[in-house]
Short mmCIF file of C-alpha atoms in Angstrom, two decimals:
data_model
loop_
_atom_site.label_atom_id
_atom_site.label_comp_id
_atom_site.label_asym_id
_atom_site.label_seq_id
_atom_site.Cartn_x
_atom_site.Cartn_y
_atom_site.Cartn_z
CA MET A 1 53.73 127.79 107.97
CA ALA A 2 52.66 128.10 111.61
CA SER A 3 51.52 124.48 111.55
CA THR A 4 54.89 123.46 110.14
CA ILE A 5 56.74 125.18 112.99
CA SER A 6 54.37 123.54 115.45
CA ASN A 7 55.11 120.16 113.92
CA MET A 8 58.81 120.88 114.19
CA LYS A 9 58.44 121.41 117.93
CA VAL A 10 56.41 118.23 118.41
CA THR A 11 58.82 116.06 116.45
CA ASN A 12 62.04 117.41 117.94
CA PRO A 13 62.79 114.14 119.79
CA ILE A 14 62.19 112.10 116.63
CA LYS A 15 64.40 114.32 114.50
CA GLY A 16 67.11 114.16 117.15
CA LEU A 17 67.02 110.37 117.20
CA VAL A 18 67.30 110.19 113.42
CA SER A 19 70.19 112.64 113.19
CA LYS A 20 72.02 111.01 116.14
CA ARG A 21 75.56 112.41 116.24
CA ARG A 22 75.14 114.90 113.41
CA LYS A 23 75.01 118.50 114.58
CA ARG A 24 71.74 120.35 114.08
CA TYR A 25 70.96 124.00 113.42
CA MET A 26 68.74 125.07 116.31
CA GLN A 27 68.54 128.85 116.18
CA ASP A 28 65.93 131.47 115.31
CA GLY A 29 63.08 128.96 115.61
CA PHE A 30 64.66 126.42 113.24
CA ASN A 31 65.48 122.81 114.06
CA LEU A 32 67.25 121.35 111.05
CA ASP A 33 69.79 118.61 110.38
CA LEU A 34 72.09 121.23 108.89
CA THR A 35 75.57 122.53 109.64
CA TYR A 36 77.73 125.39 108.38
CA ILE A 37 81.05 123.76 107.51
CA THR A 38 82.35 127.19 106.50
CA ASN A 39 80.47 130.49 106.28
CA ASN A 40 79.42 129.70 102.70
CA LEU A 41 79.44 125.89 102.64
CA ILE A 42 76.51 124.05 104.23
CA ALA A 43 76.00 120.32 104.77
CA MET A 44 72.50 119.04 105.45
CA GLY A 45 70.23 116.02 105.39
CA PHE A 46 67.77 115.28 102.58
CA PRO A 47 64.91 117.82 102.24
CA ALA A 48 62.00 115.39 102.52
CA GLU A 49 58.27 115.71 102.00
CA LYS A 50 55.09 114.20 103.48
CA LEU A 51 55.58 111.67 106.28
CA GLU A 52 59.34 111.47 105.83
CA GLY A 53 59.50 115.18 106.54
CA VAL A 54 58.36 114.42 110.08
CA TYR A 55 61.67 112.82 111.00
CA ARG A 56 64.00 114.34 108.41
CA ASN A 57 64.38 117.93 107.25
CA HIS A 58 61.01 118.95 105.84
CA ILE A 59 61.56 120.59 102.47
CA ASP A 60 59.31 123.53 103.38
CA ASP A 61 61.38 124.21 106.50
CA VAL A 62 64.59 124.09 104.46
CA VAL A 63 63.11 126.50 101.91
CA LYS A 64 62.07 128.88 104.69
CA PHE A 65 65.53 128.74 106.26
CA LEU A 66 67.32 129.49 102.99
CA GLU A 67 64.89 132.24 101.99
CA VAL A 68 65.31 133.91 105.38
CA LYS A 69 69.07 133.49 105.70
CA HIS A 70 70.33 133.48 102.11
CA LYS A 71 67.57 134.74 99.81
CA ASP A 72 68.62 134.68 96.13
CA HIS A 73 72.10 133.53 97.12
CA TYR A 74 71.84 129.77 97.65
CA LYS A 75 72.35 126.80 95.37
CA ILE A 76 71.58 123.18 96.27
CA TYR A 77 73.83 120.24 95.37
CA ASN A 78 71.98 116.91 95.47
CA LEU A 79 74.27 113.85 95.67
CA CYS A 80 71.51 111.23 95.93
CA SER A 81 71.31 108.72 93.09
CA GLU A 82 68.19 107.17 94.59
CA ARG A 83 65.84 110.14 94.83
CA SER A 84 65.02 113.76 94.10
CA TYR A 85 62.32 116.36 94.81
CA ASP A 86 60.55 119.39 93.36
CA VAL A 87 63.47 121.64 92.43
CA SER A 88 61.13 124.56 91.74
CA LYS A 89 60.86 125.03 95.50
CA PHE A 90 64.51 126.08 95.42
CA GLN A 91 64.07 128.46 92.48
CA GLN A 92 65.47 125.77 90.15
CA ARG A 93 68.92 126.30 91.66
CA VAL A 94 69.66 122.61 92.12
CA ALA A 95 72.61 120.72 90.62
CA ASN A 96 72.80 116.93 90.65
CA TYR A 97 76.02 114.95 91.11
CA PRO A 98 74.58 111.55 92.04
CA PHE A 99 76.32 108.48 93.40
CA ASP A 100 75.15 105.56 95.51
CA ASP A 101 74.81 105.49 99.28
CA HIS A 102 77.77 103.98 101.20
CA ASN A 103 79.96 104.26 98.08
CA PRO A 104 82.52 106.77 96.78
CA PRO A 105 81.80 108.89 93.72
CA THR A 106 83.48 108.12 90.44
CA ILE A 107 86.73 110.04 90.16
CA SER A 108 85.48 111.77 87.02
CA VAL A 109 82.57 113.46 88.82
CA ILE A 110 84.59 115.09 91.62
CA LYS A 111 86.34 117.85 89.68
CA PRO A 112 83.18 119.03 87.83
CA PHE A 113 81.41 119.24 91.19
CA CYS A 114 84.26 121.25 92.72
CA GLU A 115 84.42 123.58 89.73
CA ASP A 116 80.64 124.10 89.86
CA VAL A 117 80.70 124.98 93.57
CA HIS A 118 83.72 127.25 93.13
CA ALA A 119 82.12 129.09 90.21
CA TRP A 120 78.93 129.66 92.20
CA LEU A 121 80.70 130.89 95.32
CA SER A 122 82.96 133.15 93.25
CA GLN A 123 80.01 134.93 91.61
CA ASP A 124 79.04 136.74 94.79
CA THR A 125 80.54 136.89 98.25
CA ASP A 126 77.04 136.33 99.69
CA ASN A 127 76.49 133.05 97.81
CA VAL A 128 76.32 129.78 99.73
CA ALA A 129 76.51 126.18 98.50
CA VAL A 130 74.21 123.70 100.23
CA VAL A 131 75.32 120.08 99.81
CA HIS A 132 73.22 117.08 100.80
CA CYS A 133 72.76 113.35 100.30
CA LYS A 134 70.33 111.28 102.40
CA ALA A 135 71.80 111.64 105.86
CA GLY A 136 74.00 114.56 104.88
CA LYS A 137 77.15 112.99 106.24
CA GLY A 138 79.13 110.40 104.25
CA ARG A 139 78.59 111.26 100.60
CA THR A 140 78.19 114.91 101.53
CA GLY A 141 81.44 114.79 103.48
CA VAL A 142 83.37 113.28 100.58
CA MET A 143 82.39 116.07 98.20
CA VAL A 144 82.70 118.86 100.76
CA CYS A 145 86.20 117.67 101.69
CA CYS A 146 87.20 117.43 98.04
CA TYR A 147 86.01 120.99 97.50
CA MET A 148 87.98 122.19 100.51
CA ILE A 149 91.10 120.68 98.94
CA HIS A 150 90.16 122.12 95.54
CA ALA A 151 89.70 125.62 96.98
CA LYS A 152 92.88 125.37 99.09
CA LEU A 153 90.83 125.62 102.29
CA SER A 154 92.60 122.46 103.43
CA ALA A 155 96.11 121.43 102.49
CA THR A 156 95.55 117.69 102.76
CA ALA A 157 92.78 115.11 102.70
CA SER A 158 93.49 114.26 106.33
CA GLU A 159 93.09 117.89 107.34
CA ALA A 160 89.84 118.28 105.39
CA LEU A 161 88.35 115.06 106.76
CA HIS A 162 89.23 115.98 110.34
CA TYR A 163 87.79 119.48 110.00
CA TYR A 164 84.59 118.21 108.40
CA GLY A 165 84.11 115.64 111.17
CA LEU A 166 84.66 118.34 113.78
CA MET A 167 82.11 120.69 112.24
CA ARG A 168 79.43 118.19 111.16
CA THR A 169 79.30 115.76 114.10
CA THR A 170 79.50 115.69 117.87
CA ASP A 171 82.05 112.85 117.90
CA THR A 172 84.29 114.02 115.00
CA LYS A 173 83.32 110.92 112.97
CA GLY A 174 82.40 112.53 109.67
CA VAL A 175 83.40 110.39 106.69
CA THR A 176 84.03 106.93 108.15
CA ILE A 177 83.64 104.53 105.21
CA PRO A 178 87.18 103.62 104.07
CA SER A 179 86.55 103.70 100.31
CA GLN A 180 85.00 107.16 100.59
CA ARG A 181 88.01 108.41 102.53
CA ARG A 182 90.31 106.80 99.93
CA TYR A 183 88.71 108.87 97.17
CA VAL A 184 89.25 112.10 99.09
CA ASN A 185 92.93 111.12 99.23
CA TYR A 186 92.83 110.45 95.49
CA TYR A 187 91.58 113.96 94.85
CA GLU A 188 94.32 115.38 97.06
CA THR A 189 96.83 113.61 94.80
CA LEU A 190 95.27 115.11 91.67
CA VAL A 191 95.31 118.63 93.11
CA GLN A 192 98.72 118.57 94.78
CA GLU A 193 100.48 117.01 91.80
CA GLY A 194 98.54 118.97 89.19
CA LEU A 195 97.43 115.82 87.39
CA ASP A 196 94.75 115.46 84.74
CA TYR A 197 92.81 112.29 85.41
CA HIS A 198 92.39 109.73 82.66
CA PRO A 199 91.30 106.09 83.01
CA VAL A 200 94.22 103.63 83.04
CA THR A 201 93.88 99.98 82.07
CA LEU A 202 95.56 97.42 84.32
CA VAL A 203 95.36 93.63 84.40
CA ILE A 204 94.60 91.86 87.68
CA ARG A 205 96.86 88.83 88.05
CA GLU A 206 96.40 87.73 91.64
CA ILE A 207 94.51 88.61 94.82
CA ARG A 208 95.90 87.68 98.23
CA LEU A 209 94.21 87.73 101.64
CA GLU A 210 96.56 87.37 104.58
CA PRO A 211 96.68 86.21 107.26
CA LEU A 212 93.73 83.83 107.11
CA PRO A 213 90.48 85.37 108.41
CA ASN A 214 89.55 84.01 111.84
CA LEU A 215 86.24 82.67 110.58
CA PHE A 216 88.18 79.89 108.81
CA ASN A 217 90.14 78.88 111.90
CA GLY A 218 89.49 75.22 112.67
CA THR A 219 86.90 74.85 109.95
CA GLN A 220 86.84 74.37 106.21
CA GLY A 221 84.98 76.71 103.95
CA SER A 222 85.16 78.54 100.66
CA ILE A 223 85.51 82.06 99.40
CA MET A 224 84.41 83.87 96.24
CA PHE A 225 84.50 87.40 94.91
CA VAL A 226 82.52 89.70 92.65
CA LEU A 227 84.41 92.29 90.63
CA SER A 228 82.75 95.36 89.15
CA GLU A 229 83.93 98.25 87.04
CA GLY A 230 81.79 101.22 87.97
CA LYS A 231 78.22 99.90 88.00
CA ASN A 232 78.98 97.03 85.61
CA LYS A 233 79.60 93.64 87.16
CA LEU A 234 82.45 92.01 85.25
CA ILE A 235 82.81 88.63 86.91
CA THR A 236 81.47 86.42 89.66
CA SER A 237 84.20 83.99 90.57
CA GLU A 238 83.89 80.32 91.34
CA GLN A 239 84.13 79.25 94.97
CA TYR A 240 87.69 78.69 96.18
CA ASP A 241 88.20 76.11 98.94
CA VAL A 242 90.03 77.43 101.98
CA LYS A 243 92.25 74.83 103.62
CA LYS A 244 92.44 74.43 107.38
CA GLY A 245 95.62 75.75 108.90
CA GLY A 246 96.56 77.83 105.88
CA SER A 247 98.42 81.07 106.36
CA CYS A 248 96.77 83.00 103.54
CA ILE A 249 94.41 82.82 100.59
CA SER A 250 95.94 83.33 97.15
CA ILE A 251 93.68 83.59 94.10
CA LYS A 252 95.56 83.55 90.81
CA LEU A 253 93.42 84.52 87.85
CA ASP A 254 93.78 82.19 84.88
CA ASN A 255 91.94 84.48 82.46
CA CYS A 256 93.04 87.92 81.36
CA LEU A 257 91.15 90.40 83.50
CA PRO A 258 91.67 94.01 82.41
CA VAL A 259 90.09 96.70 84.56
CA LYS A 260 89.95 100.45 84.10
CA GLY A 261 88.91 103.35 86.29
CA ASP A 262 86.76 102.78 89.36
CA VAL A 263 86.84 99.14 90.48
CA LYS A 264 84.93 97.39 93.26
CA ILE A 265 85.84 93.98 94.67
CA GLU A 266 83.42 92.22 97.04
CA PHE A 267 84.29 89.07 98.97
CA PHE A 268 81.87 86.41 100.21
CA SER A 269 82.43 83.37 102.43
CA LYS A 270 80.61 80.03 102.55
CA GLN A 271 80.92 77.51 105.34
CA LYS A 272 79.25 74.13 105.68
CA MET A 273 75.56 74.34 106.61
CA ILE A 274 75.73 78.15 106.49
CA ARG A 275 74.52 80.35 103.65
CA LYS A 276 76.86 82.56 101.68
CA GLU A 277 77.72 85.71 103.61
CA LYS A 278 79.25 89.03 102.64
CA MET A 279 82.69 89.57 104.14
CA PHE A 280 83.91 92.96 102.98
CA HIS A 281 84.49 95.05 99.87
CA PHE A 282 86.61 97.95 98.69
CA TRP A 283 86.82 100.43 95.83
CA PHE A 284 89.98 101.63 94.12
CA ASN A 285 90.86 103.52 90.96
CA THR A 286 93.49 102.14 88.58
CA PHE A 287 94.96 105.59 87.88
CA PHE A 288 96.34 105.75 91.43
CA VAL A 289 97.94 102.30 91.63
CA ARG A 290 101.63 103.18 91.63
CA GLU A 291 103.55 100.89 93.96
CA GLU A 292 105.78 98.46 92.09
CA VAL A 293 106.26 94.86 93.16
CA LYS A 294 109.52 94.08 94.91
CA GLY A 295 111.26 90.79 95.58
CA ASN A 296 109.07 87.70 95.40
CA GLU A 297 105.75 89.52 95.83
CA ASN A 298 104.86 88.75 92.23
CA GLY A 299 104.49 85.08 93.05
CA ASN A 300 107.71 83.91 91.41
CA THR A 301 109.19 81.11 93.46
CA ASP A 302 112.73 82.12 92.57
CA GLY A 303 112.28 85.55 94.13
CA SER A 304 113.00 87.37 90.87
CA ASP A 305 111.36 90.66 90.04
CA SER A 306 110.79 89.96 86.39
CA MET A 307 107.51 89.00 84.79
CA PRO A 308 106.91 87.64 81.30
CA GLU A 309 107.18 90.37 78.71
CA ARG A 310 103.98 89.20 77.13
CA SER A 311 101.02 87.79 79.00
CA LEU A 312 99.33 84.85 77.34
CA SER A 313 96.00 85.72 75.78
CA CYS A 314 92.88 84.02 77.07
CA GLU A 315 92.64 81.79 74.00
CA GLU A 316 96.30 80.77 74.17
CA ARG A 317 96.04 79.21 77.61
CA THR A 318 96.12 75.45 77.85
CA SER A 319 92.76 73.75 77.81
CA ASN A 320 93.27 71.85 81.06
CA GLN A 321 93.53 75.00 83.15
CA HIS A 322 90.48 75.56 85.34
CA GLN A 323 88.58 78.75 84.55
CA HIS A 324 87.78 80.46 87.83
CA HIS A 325 85.47 83.18 86.64
CA LYS A 326 82.89 84.10 84.06
CA PRO A 327 84.49 86.05 81.19
CA ARG A 328 83.55 89.66 80.60
CA ALA A 329 81.86 90.78 77.42
CA SER A 330 85.15 91.30 75.60
CA SER A 331 88.24 89.19 76.23
CA LEU A 332 91.67 90.42 75.23
CA ILE A 333 93.38 88.74 72.30
CA ASN A 334 96.74 90.53 72.08
CA LEU A 335 97.61 91.78 75.53
CA GLU A 336 100.99 93.36 76.07
CA THR A 337 102.22 94.06 79.58
CA GLU A 338 105.06 96.44 80.26
CA GLY A 339 107.25 97.58 83.13
CA ARG A 340 107.40 96.15 86.61
CA PRO A 341 104.19 94.67 88.00
CA LEU A 342 102.20 96.76 90.46
CA ILE A 343 100.71 95.96 93.83
CA LEU A 344 97.78 97.50 95.67
CA ARG A 345 97.80 96.88 99.43
CA ILE A 346 94.73 97.57 101.53
CA ASP A 347 94.89 97.03 105.27
CA LYS A 348 91.99 95.89 107.41
CA LEU A 349 91.08 99.40 108.58
CA ASP A 350 90.82 100.48 104.94
CA LEU A 351 88.41 97.68 103.93
CA ASP A 352 84.71 98.56 103.97
CA ASP A 353 82.86 96.50 106.62
CA ALA A 354 86.04 94.78 107.84
CA HIS A 355 87.15 98.08 109.39
CA LYS A 356 84.37 97.74 111.97
CA ASP A 357 85.84 94.56 113.45
CA LYS A 358 87.49 96.46 116.30
CA SER A 359 87.80 93.38 118.52
CA ASN A 360 89.55 91.35 115.77
CA LYS A 361 86.87 88.68 116.08
CA VAL A 362 86.57 88.04 112.34
CA TYR A 363 89.85 89.39 110.95
CA PRO A 364 93.31 89.52 112.58
CA GLN A 365 94.58 92.99 113.37
CA ASP A 366 97.21 92.73 110.61
CA PHE A 367 94.77 91.42 107.98
CA ARG A 368 95.23 92.91 104.53
CA VAL A 369 94.32 92.38 100.89
CA SER A 370 96.98 92.63 98.17
CA VAL A 371 96.09 92.91 94.50
CA LEU A 372 98.85 92.21 91.97
CA LEU A 373 98.40 93.96 88.64
CA SER A 374 100.22 94.51 85.35
CA ARG A 375 100.37 97.58 83.19
CA VAL A 376 99.03 97.28 79.66
CA GLY A 377 101.19 98.58 76.85
CA GLY A 378 100.84 98.86 73.10
CA ASP A 379 97.70 98.26 71.12
CA TRP A 380 95.27 95.50 71.95
CA THR A 381 92.23 94.15 70.22
CA VAL A 382 89.01 92.73 71.57
CA ARG A 383 86.98 89.76 70.55
CA GLY A 384 83.30 90.40 70.09
CA PRO A 385 80.56 89.60 70.72
CA GLY A 386 81.36 88.21 74.15
CA VAL A 387 80.32 85.11 76.02
CA ALA A 388 78.74 86.89 78.94
CA ARG A 389 77.27 90.36 79.04
CA GLU A 390 78.34 92.92 81.56
CA THR A 391 75.60 93.42 84.12
CA PRO A 392 74.86 96.08 86.71
CA SER A 393 76.94 95.70 89.84
CA GLU A 394 75.02 94.46 92.84
CA SER A 395 75.42 92.73 96.15
CA SER A 396 73.04 89.87 96.76
CA GLU A 397 70.33 90.77 99.22
CA GLY A 398 70.20 88.64 102.29
CA GLU A 399 73.90 87.79 102.01
CA THR A 400 75.05 89.88 104.92
CA THR A 401 77.28 89.11 107.83
CA GLU A 402 77.14 90.31 111.39
CA SER A 403 79.47 93.10 110.31
CA SER A 404 77.29 94.28 107.44
CA THR A 405 74.19 94.16 109.61
CA ALA A 406 75.94 96.50 111.98
CA ASP A 407 76.79 98.57 108.94
CA GLU A 408 73.10 99.18 108.31
CA ASP A 409 72.56 100.30 111.89
CA GLU A 410 75.64 102.49 112.06
CA ASP A 411 75.85 103.84 108.53
CA GLY A 412 72.16 104.58 108.30
CA TRP A 413 73.06 107.89 109.87
CA GLU A 414 76.78 107.62 109.34
CA SER A 415 76.90 107.94 105.59
CA GLY A 416 73.92 109.05 103.55
#
């Protein structure tokens, strides 16, 4: 172990560069990317081995710290979906609640995590929960903040996020990815209103981007989107031409497009002589879409609030209508919509990647995305087998913009 401590001293500058603005534990001979958020809740970076342990927390150093400080009273919570380690080094006290880097967790995994942590901490006043992802910041912050709301340590998501940022970083920037912050707010809603979560099916009718992104000013191009439900990619749209001088982009979906639960929408742009580039994306959960459409927001030219009582099924649409996306595995046959249509509004600062455009170079300051949806009522049947199979959600490699390249540099330490 003496050699390990010696290595820690030699690599201090490297570890400091990797952790950047995350606070480190530098007491009693330890130098770890680790922070006490509360006296029994710890956030840390990934406990790595071999060469990676030179610039991250070495797993042996983490084990030594926990055995010295909290022997027989610690439990590890691994949030990484991409990797693991020898759990026997931590006396098998490791629980896994995995989700992908730079993304929020599914809503359904948050409460079990919070209940697990609460049960462990309630067993003994000396117990501590040690939460980590890769960098020990973004994903870790989401779950730590949700637990703080769950345990009534914080009254609101805003309060929890601010406190976490204050304790974990030197610049108070803890959880910075908008979709991750959105899901902490979702959990606040569940706790404060005493709700039991259940997936809700909604139908996407239209997506609006307004005002026009600056990258289309004075030039013609096209836009497309990829829509995923959890890790399953549902559709890849056709390319929509963006007219010069337009005030907004409105994409009306010809096919029935039901979505349920955690939904991700990614937008890509294509200009002449330039390859397709990622613009931005965002996650939302259908259970929390509540705002009803008012006035002419539903696209009716007469300004009325009403929508057809029954939406046409995919097979009932006229044959000359252009199909803008690949159908999902099962298309709805009898689709009943009920109540007033809903609208989800997401401002620029709440869009992943777009939120980093501080100088408004790519997107106007008042840029926002609006998604118009309908509730689904009654029974509905599905046609099987489908035309196209659902596939794992993915973003094309090499299709990144200046903003997403910066995302790699910034969020490499920023999330985790």
